[in-house]
Coordinates of C-alpha atoms in Angstrom, one line a residue:
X1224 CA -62.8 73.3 8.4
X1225 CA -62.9 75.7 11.0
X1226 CA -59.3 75.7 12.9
X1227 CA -58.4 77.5 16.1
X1228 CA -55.4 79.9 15.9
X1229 CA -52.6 79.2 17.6
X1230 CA -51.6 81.8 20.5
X1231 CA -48.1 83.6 20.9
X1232 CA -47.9 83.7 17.4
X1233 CA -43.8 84.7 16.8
X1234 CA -42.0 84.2 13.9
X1235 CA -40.7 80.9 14.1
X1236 CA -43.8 79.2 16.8
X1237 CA -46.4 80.3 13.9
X1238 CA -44.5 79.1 10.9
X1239 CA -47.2 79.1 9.6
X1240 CA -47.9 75.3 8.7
X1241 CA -47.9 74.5 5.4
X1242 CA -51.8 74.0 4.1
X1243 CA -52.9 70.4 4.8
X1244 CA -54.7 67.7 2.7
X1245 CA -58.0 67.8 5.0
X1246 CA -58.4 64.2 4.3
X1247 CA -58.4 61.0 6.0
X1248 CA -55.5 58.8 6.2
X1249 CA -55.1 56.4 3.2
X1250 CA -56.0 53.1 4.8
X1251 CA -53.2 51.0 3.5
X1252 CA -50.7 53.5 4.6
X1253 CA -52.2 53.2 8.0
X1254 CA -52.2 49.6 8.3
X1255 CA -48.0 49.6 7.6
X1256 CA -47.6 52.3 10.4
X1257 CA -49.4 50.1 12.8
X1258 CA -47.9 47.0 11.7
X1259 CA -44.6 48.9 12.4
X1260 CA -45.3 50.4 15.7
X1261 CA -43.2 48.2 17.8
X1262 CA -40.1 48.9 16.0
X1263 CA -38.2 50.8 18.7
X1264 CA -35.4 51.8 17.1
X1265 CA -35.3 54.8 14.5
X1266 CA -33.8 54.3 11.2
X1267 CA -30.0 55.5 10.8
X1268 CA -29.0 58.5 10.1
X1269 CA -30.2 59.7 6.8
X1270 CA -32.2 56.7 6.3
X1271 CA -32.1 52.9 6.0
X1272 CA -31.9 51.2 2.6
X1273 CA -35.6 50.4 1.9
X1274 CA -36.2 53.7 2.4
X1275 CA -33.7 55.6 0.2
X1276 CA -34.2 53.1 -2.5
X1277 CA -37.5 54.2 -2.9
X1278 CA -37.0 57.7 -2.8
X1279 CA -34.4 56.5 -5.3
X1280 CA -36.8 54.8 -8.0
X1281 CA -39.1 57.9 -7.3
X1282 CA -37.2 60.4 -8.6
X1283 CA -36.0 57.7 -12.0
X1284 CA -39.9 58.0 -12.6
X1285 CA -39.2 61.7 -12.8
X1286 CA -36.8 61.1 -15.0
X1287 CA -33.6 62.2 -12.7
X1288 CA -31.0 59.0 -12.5
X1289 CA -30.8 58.7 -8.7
X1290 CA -29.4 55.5 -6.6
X1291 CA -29.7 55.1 -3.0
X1292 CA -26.5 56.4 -2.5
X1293 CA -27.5 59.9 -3.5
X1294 CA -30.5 60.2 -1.0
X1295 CA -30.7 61.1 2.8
X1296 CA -34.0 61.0 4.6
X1297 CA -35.0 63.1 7.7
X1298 CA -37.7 63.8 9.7
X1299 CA -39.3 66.5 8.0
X1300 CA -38.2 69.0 5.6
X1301 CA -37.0 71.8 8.4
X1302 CA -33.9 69.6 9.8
X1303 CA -32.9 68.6 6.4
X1304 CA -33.3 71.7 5.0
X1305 CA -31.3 73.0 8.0
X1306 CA -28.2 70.4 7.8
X1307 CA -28.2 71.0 4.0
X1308 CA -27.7 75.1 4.8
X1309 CA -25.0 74.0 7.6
X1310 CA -23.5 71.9 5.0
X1311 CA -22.8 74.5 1.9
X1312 CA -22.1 77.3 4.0
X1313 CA -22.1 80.7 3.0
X1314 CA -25.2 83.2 2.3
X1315 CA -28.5 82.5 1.0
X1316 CA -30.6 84.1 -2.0
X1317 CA -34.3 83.3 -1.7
X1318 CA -37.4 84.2 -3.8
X1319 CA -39.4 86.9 -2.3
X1320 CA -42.0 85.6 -1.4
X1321 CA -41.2 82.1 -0.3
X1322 CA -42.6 79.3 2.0
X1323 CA -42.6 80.6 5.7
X1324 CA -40.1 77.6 6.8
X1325 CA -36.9 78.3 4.7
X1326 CA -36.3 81.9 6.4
X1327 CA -35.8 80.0 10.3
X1328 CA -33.4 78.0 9.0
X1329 CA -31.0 80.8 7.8
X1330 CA -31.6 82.3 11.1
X1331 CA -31.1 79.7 13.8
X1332 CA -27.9 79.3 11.7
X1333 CA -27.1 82.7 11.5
X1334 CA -26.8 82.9 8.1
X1335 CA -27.3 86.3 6.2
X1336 CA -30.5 85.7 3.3
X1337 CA -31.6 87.7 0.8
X1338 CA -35.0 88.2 -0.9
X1339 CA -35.2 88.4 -4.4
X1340 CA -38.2 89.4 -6.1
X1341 CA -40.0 86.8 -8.8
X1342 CA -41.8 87.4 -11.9
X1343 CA -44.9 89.1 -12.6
X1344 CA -46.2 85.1 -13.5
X1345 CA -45.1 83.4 -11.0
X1346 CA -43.4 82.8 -7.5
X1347 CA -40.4 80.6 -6.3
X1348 CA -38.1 81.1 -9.2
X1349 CA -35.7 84.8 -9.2
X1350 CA -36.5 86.6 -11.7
X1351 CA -32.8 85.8 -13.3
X1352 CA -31.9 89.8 -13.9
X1353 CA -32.4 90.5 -10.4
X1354 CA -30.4 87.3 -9.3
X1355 CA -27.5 88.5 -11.0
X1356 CA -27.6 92.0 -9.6
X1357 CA -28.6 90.6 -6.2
X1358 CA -25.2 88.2 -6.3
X1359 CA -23.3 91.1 -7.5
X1360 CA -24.4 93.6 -4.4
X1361 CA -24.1 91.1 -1.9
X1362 CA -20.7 90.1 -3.0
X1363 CA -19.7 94.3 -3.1
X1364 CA -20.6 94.0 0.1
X1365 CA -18.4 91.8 1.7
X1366 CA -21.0 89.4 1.3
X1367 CA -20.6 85.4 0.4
X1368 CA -23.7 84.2 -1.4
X1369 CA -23.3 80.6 -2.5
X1370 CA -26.5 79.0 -1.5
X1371 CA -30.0 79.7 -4.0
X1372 CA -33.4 77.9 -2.5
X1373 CA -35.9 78.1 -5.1
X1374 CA -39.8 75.9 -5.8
X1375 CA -41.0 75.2 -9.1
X1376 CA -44.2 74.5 -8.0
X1377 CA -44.8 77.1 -5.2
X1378 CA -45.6 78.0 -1.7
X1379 CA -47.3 80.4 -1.2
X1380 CA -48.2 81.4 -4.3
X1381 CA -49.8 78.2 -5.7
X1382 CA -48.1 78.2 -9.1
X1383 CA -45.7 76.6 -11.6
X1384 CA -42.8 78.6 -12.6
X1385 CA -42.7 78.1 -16.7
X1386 CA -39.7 75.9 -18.0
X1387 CA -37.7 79.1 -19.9
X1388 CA -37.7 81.1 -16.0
X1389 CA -36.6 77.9 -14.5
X1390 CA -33.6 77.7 -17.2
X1391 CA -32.6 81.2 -17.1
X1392 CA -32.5 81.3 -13.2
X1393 CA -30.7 78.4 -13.1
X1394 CA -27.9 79.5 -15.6
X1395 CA -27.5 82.7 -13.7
X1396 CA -26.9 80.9 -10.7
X1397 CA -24.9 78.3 -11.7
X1398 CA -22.5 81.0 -13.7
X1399 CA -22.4 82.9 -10.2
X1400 CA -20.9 79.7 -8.6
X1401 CA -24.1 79.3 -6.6
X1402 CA -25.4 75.9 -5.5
X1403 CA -29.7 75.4 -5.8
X1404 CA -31.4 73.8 -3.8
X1405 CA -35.2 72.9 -5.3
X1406 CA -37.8 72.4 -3.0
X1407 CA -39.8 70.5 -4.9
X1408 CA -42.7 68.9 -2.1
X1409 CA -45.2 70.4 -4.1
X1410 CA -44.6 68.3 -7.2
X1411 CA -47.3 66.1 -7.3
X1412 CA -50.0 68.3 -6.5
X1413 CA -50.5 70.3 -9.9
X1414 CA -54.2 70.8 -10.6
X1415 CA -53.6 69.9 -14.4
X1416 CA -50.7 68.0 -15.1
X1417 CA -51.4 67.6 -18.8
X1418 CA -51.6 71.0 -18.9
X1419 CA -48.7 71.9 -16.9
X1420 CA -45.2 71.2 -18.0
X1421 CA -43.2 71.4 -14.3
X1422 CA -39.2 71.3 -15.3
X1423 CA -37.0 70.5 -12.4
X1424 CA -33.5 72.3 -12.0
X1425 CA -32.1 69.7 -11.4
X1426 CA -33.2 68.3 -15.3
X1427 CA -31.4 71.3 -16.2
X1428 CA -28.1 71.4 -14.3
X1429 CA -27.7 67.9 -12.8
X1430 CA -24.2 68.5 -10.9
X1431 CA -25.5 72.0 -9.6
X1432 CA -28.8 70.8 -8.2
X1433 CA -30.0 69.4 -4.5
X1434 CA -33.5 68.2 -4.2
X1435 CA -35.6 68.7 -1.8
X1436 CA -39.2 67.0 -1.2
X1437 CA -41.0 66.3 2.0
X1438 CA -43.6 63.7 1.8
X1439 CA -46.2 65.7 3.3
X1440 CA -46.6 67.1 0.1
X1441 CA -48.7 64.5 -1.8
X1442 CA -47.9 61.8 -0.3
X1443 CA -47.7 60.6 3.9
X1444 CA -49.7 62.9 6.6
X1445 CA -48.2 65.7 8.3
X1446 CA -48.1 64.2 11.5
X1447 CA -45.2 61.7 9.6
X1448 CA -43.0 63.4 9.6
X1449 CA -40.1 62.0 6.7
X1450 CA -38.6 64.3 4.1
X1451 CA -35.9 63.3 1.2
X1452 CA -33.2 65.2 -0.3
X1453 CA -31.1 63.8 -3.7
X1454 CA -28.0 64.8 -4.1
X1455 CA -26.5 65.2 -7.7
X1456 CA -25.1 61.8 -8.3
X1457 CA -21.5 61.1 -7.4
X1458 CA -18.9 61.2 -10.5
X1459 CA -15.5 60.0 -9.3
X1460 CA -14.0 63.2 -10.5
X1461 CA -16.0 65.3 -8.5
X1462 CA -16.5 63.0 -5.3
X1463 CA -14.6 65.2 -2.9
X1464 CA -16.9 68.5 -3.6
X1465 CA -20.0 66.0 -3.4
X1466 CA -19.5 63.5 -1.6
X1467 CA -18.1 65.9 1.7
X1468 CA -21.6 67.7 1.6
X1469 CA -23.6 64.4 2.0
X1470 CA -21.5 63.4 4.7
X1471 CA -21.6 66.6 6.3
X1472 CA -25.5 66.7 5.8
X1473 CA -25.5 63.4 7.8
X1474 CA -23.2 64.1 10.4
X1475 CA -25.6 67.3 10.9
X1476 CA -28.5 65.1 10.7
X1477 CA -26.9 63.0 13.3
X1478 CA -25.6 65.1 15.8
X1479 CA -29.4 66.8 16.1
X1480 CA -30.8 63.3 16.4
X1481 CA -32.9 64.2 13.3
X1482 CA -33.2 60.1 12.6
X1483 CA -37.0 58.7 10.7
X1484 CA -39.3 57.1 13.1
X1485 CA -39.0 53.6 12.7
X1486 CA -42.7 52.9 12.5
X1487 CA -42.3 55.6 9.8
X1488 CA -40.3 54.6 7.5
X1489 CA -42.2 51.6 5.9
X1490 CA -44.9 53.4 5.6
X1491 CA -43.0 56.4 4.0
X1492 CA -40.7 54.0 1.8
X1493 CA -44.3 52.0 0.2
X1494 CA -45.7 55.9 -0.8
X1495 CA -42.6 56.4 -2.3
X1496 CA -43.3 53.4 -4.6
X1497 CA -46.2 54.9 -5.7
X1498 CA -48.3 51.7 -5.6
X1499 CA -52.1 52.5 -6.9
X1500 CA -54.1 53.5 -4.3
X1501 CA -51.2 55.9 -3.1
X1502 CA -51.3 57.3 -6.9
X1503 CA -54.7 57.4 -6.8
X1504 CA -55.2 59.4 -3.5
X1505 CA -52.9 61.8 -5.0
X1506 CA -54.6 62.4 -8.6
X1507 CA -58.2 62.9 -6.7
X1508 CA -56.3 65.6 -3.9
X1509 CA -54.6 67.5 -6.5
X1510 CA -57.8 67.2 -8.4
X1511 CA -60.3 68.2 -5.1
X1512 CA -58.2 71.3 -4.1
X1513 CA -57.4 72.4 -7.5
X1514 CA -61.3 72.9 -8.1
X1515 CA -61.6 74.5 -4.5
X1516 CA -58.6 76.7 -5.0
X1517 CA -59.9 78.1 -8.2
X1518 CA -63.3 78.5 -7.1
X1519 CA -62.1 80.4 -4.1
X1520 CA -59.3 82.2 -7.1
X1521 CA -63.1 83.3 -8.9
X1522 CA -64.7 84.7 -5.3
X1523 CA -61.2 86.5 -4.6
X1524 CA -61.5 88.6 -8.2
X1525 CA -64.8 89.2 -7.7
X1526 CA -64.3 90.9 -4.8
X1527 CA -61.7 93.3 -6.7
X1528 CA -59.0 91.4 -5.3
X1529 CA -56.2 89.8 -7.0
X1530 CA -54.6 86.5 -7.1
X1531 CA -52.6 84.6 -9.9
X1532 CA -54.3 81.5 -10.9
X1533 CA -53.3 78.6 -8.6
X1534 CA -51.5 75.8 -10.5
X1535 CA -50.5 73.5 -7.7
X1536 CA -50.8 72.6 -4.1
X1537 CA -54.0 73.3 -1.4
X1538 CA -53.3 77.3 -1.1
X1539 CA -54.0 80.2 -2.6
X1540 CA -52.3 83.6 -2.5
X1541 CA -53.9 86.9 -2.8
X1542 CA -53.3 90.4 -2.9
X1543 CA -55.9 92.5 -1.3
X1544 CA -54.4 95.9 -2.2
X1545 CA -57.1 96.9 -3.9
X1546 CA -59.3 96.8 -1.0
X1547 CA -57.3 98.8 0.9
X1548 CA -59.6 101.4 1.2
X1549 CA -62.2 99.2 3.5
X1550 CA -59.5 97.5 5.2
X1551 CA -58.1 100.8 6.4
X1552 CA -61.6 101.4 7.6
X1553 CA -61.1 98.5 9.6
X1554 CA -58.2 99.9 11.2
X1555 CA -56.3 97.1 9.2
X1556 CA -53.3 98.9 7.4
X1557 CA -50.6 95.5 6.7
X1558 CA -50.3 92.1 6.7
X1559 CA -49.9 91.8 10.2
X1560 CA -53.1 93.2 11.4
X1561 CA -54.3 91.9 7.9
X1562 CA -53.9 88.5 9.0
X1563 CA -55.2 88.8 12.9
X1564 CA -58.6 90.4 10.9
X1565 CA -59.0 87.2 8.4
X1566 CA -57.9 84.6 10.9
X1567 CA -61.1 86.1 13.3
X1568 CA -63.4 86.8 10.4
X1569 CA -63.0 83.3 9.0
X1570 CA -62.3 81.3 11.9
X1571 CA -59.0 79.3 10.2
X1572 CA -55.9 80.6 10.1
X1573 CA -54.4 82.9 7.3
X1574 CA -51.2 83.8 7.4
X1575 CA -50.1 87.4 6.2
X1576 CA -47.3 87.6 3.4
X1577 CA -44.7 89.0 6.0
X1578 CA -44.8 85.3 6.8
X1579 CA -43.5 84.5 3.6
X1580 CA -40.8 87.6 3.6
X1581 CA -43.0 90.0 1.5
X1582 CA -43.1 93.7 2.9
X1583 CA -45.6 94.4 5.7
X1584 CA -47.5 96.9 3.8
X1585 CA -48.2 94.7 1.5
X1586 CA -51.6 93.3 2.0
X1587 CA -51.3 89.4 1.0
X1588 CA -52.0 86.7 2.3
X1589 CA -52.6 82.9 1.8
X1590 CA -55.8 81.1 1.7
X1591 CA -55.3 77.3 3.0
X1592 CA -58.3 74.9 0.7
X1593 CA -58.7 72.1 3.1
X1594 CA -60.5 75.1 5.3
X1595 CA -63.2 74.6 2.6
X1596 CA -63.7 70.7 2.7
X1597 CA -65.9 70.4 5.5
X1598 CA -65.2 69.5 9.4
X1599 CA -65.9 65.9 9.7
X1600 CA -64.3 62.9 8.0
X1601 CA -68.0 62.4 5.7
X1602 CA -68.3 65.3 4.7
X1603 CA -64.2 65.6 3.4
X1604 CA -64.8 61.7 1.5
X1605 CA -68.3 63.5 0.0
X1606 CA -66.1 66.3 -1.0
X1607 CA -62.8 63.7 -2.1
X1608 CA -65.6 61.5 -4.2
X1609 CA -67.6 64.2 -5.8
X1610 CA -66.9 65.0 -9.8
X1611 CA -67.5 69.1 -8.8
X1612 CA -66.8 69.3 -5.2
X1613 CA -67.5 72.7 -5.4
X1614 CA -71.1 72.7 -5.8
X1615 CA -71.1 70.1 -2.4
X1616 CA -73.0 71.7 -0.5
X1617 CA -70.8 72.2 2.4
X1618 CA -68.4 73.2 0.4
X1619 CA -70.3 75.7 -1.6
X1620 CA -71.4 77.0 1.9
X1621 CA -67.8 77.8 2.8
X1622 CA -66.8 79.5 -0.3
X1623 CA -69.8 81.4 -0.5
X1624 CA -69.0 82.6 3.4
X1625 CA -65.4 83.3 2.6
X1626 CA -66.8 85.6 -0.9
X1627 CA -69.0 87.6 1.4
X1628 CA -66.3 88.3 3.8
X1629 CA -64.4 89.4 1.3
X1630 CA -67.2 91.5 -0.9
X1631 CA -68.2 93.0 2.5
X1632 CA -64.6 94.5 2.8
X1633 CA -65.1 96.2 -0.7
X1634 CA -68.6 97.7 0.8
X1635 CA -67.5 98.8 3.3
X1636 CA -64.7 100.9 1.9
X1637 CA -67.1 102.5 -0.8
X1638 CA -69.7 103.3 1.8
X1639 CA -67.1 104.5 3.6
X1640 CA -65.7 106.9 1.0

């Protein structure tokens, strides 16, 4: 799906957007939106009733006890995610690297954050060791860390962090008196869920643990904007430390006028319910780009790339340090001009890891799927409907056009040298 790249590209106007579905809207979910479209007037503040009762029996399917009580809704992730920051106070820790949004938050606020790196298999999670000795410099500092955001299932990097990193990272925050947020919008998009065990913090330390999941995710468009946070649930001997912070959140929410549409919301609140053709939709799109993303994972090593395998969402990050040579033949050196190269060669935007708060130098970036799927609404249901989308043939024309730009970067540094 070839995309146009959006000019003035700063730090906050080029987020960059997180990767899209590439499919039509589900009809059904349509059909409430439209039904809805003369409700003038928004929902109020944090959401209506209907609506945080179904994020509440959403997250009891996921096995986390939640009442409607415990949820606030907003329109989109960004001005939750902000009131929620405005809310805790202090400093931030983040995973380095970590989805381009969070970062923008910190700053319009300005709040001090600090990257810390992940694993070697995985992203979104600390690596706990280097948590702790984060926490510790920051506080020698003069520094007042008290906020960690973290993703299970990851952007950028398209993976699942394993249940023992999740534990550990947890622990080491919660014995350094930090509060964890878990973005978890990525949820329902693992490629193999009965092959992927996805543990949420909040399983682990339920008092410690905010939620975050924006519906664009799996489950409403982009262009729908509704996002959900639970807070831990409310235990009268703790309801001044908890109870203030969802109040705050929603006097935050309120005072930016960050209120769900009201055409919105019923649409949003009936995904949340996860009747069957919502479910449905969501198996076959975490199913579509998880064949995609690990087809274009294959063309990425053969090109001498490298990439972890992707586990979840419609994205793919690699590292092309090992092409470095032909890219510096290029006159392409980081990320930055890394990115500006790919976005031109390719004709969709790829956004460069200093997006995501990894170093300039280093040459990453992330691949969006839908960009495979095709450019009109047949040729996206052939790919939706097909048992190995990949061998479509629109779709194997894309990925074999995005292997050969990258192979030709690999010749080019060897006939170079």
């Amino acid at each position: 799906m070839r995309q146009t790249a959006p000019e003035g590209r700063g730090p906050v106007r080029y987020g960059p957007p997180a990767p899209e579905p590439g499919l039509p809207v589900l009809p059904g979910l349509a059909a409430l939106l439209a039904a809805a479209a003369d409700r003038a007037a928004p929902e109020p503040p944090g959401g209506g009733p209907v609506l945080r009762g179904a994020a509440a029996g959403y997250w009891w399917r996921r096995g986390l006890r939640t009442h409607a009580e415990d949820v606030v809704a907003a329109p989109g992730a960004p001005p939750l995610l902000l009131a929620l920051i405005a809310a805790h106070g202090g400093d931030l820790l983040l995973p380095r690297p970590c989805p381009a949004w969070w970062t923008p938050q910190a700053r319009l606020l300005g709040r001090p954050a600090y990257h810390v790196p992940t694993p070697a298999e995985c992203g979104g999670v600390p690596d706990p060791y280097a948590l702790l000795e984060t926490v510790r410099r920051v506080r020698a500092e003069g520094g007042s860390p008290r906020l960690l955001l973290l993703s299970v299932a990851d952007d950028p990097t398209a993976t699942v962090a394993p249940p023992e990193l999740v534990r550990e990272a947890c622990e080491a925050a919660v014995a350094e008196g930090l509060h964890i947020i878990s973005d978890e919008t990525w949820r329902d998009t693992v490629h193999h869920p009965q092959e992927t065990v996805l543990l949420s913090p909040a399983e682990m330390c339920p008092e410690d643990v905010t939620v975050v999941s924006d519906l664009a995710g799996a489950l409403t468009p982009a262009g729908w904007p509704c996002a959900v946070a639970r807070f831990p649930p409310t235990d009268p001997t703790r309801a001044d430390r908890y109870a203030d912070r969802r109040a705050r959140t929603l006097d935050i929410l309120t005072a930016l006028g960050a209120l769900v549409a009201g055409p919105v919301a019923p649409a949003a609140a009936h995904a949340l319910d996860e009747p069957e053709d919502v479910t449905v939709r969501m198996r076959r799109a975490a199913t579509l780009h998880g064949r995609v993303a690990a087809a274009a994972h294959r063309a990425v090593l053969a090109a001498g790339a490298l990439a972890r395998p992707p586990q979840a969402g419609r994205h793919l990050y690699a590292d092309l340090g090992p092409l470095r040579a032909g890219l510096a033949a290029r006159g392409v050196t980081d990320s930055l001009e890394l990115e500006n190269h790919l976005t031109e060669r390719l004709g969709t935007p790829v956004p460069g890891g200093h997006r995501f708060g990894d170093e300039l130098g280093a040459l990453r970036v992330r691949f969006d799927t839908a960009a495979f799927l095709g450019t009109t609404e047949e040729e996206r249901n052939e790919a939706l409907g097909s048992a190995r989308p990949e061998e479509s043939p629109h779709v194997a024309r894309a990925l074999s056009a995005f292997g050969a730009a990258l192979d030709e970067l690999d010749t080019y540094g060897s006939n170079a040298g």
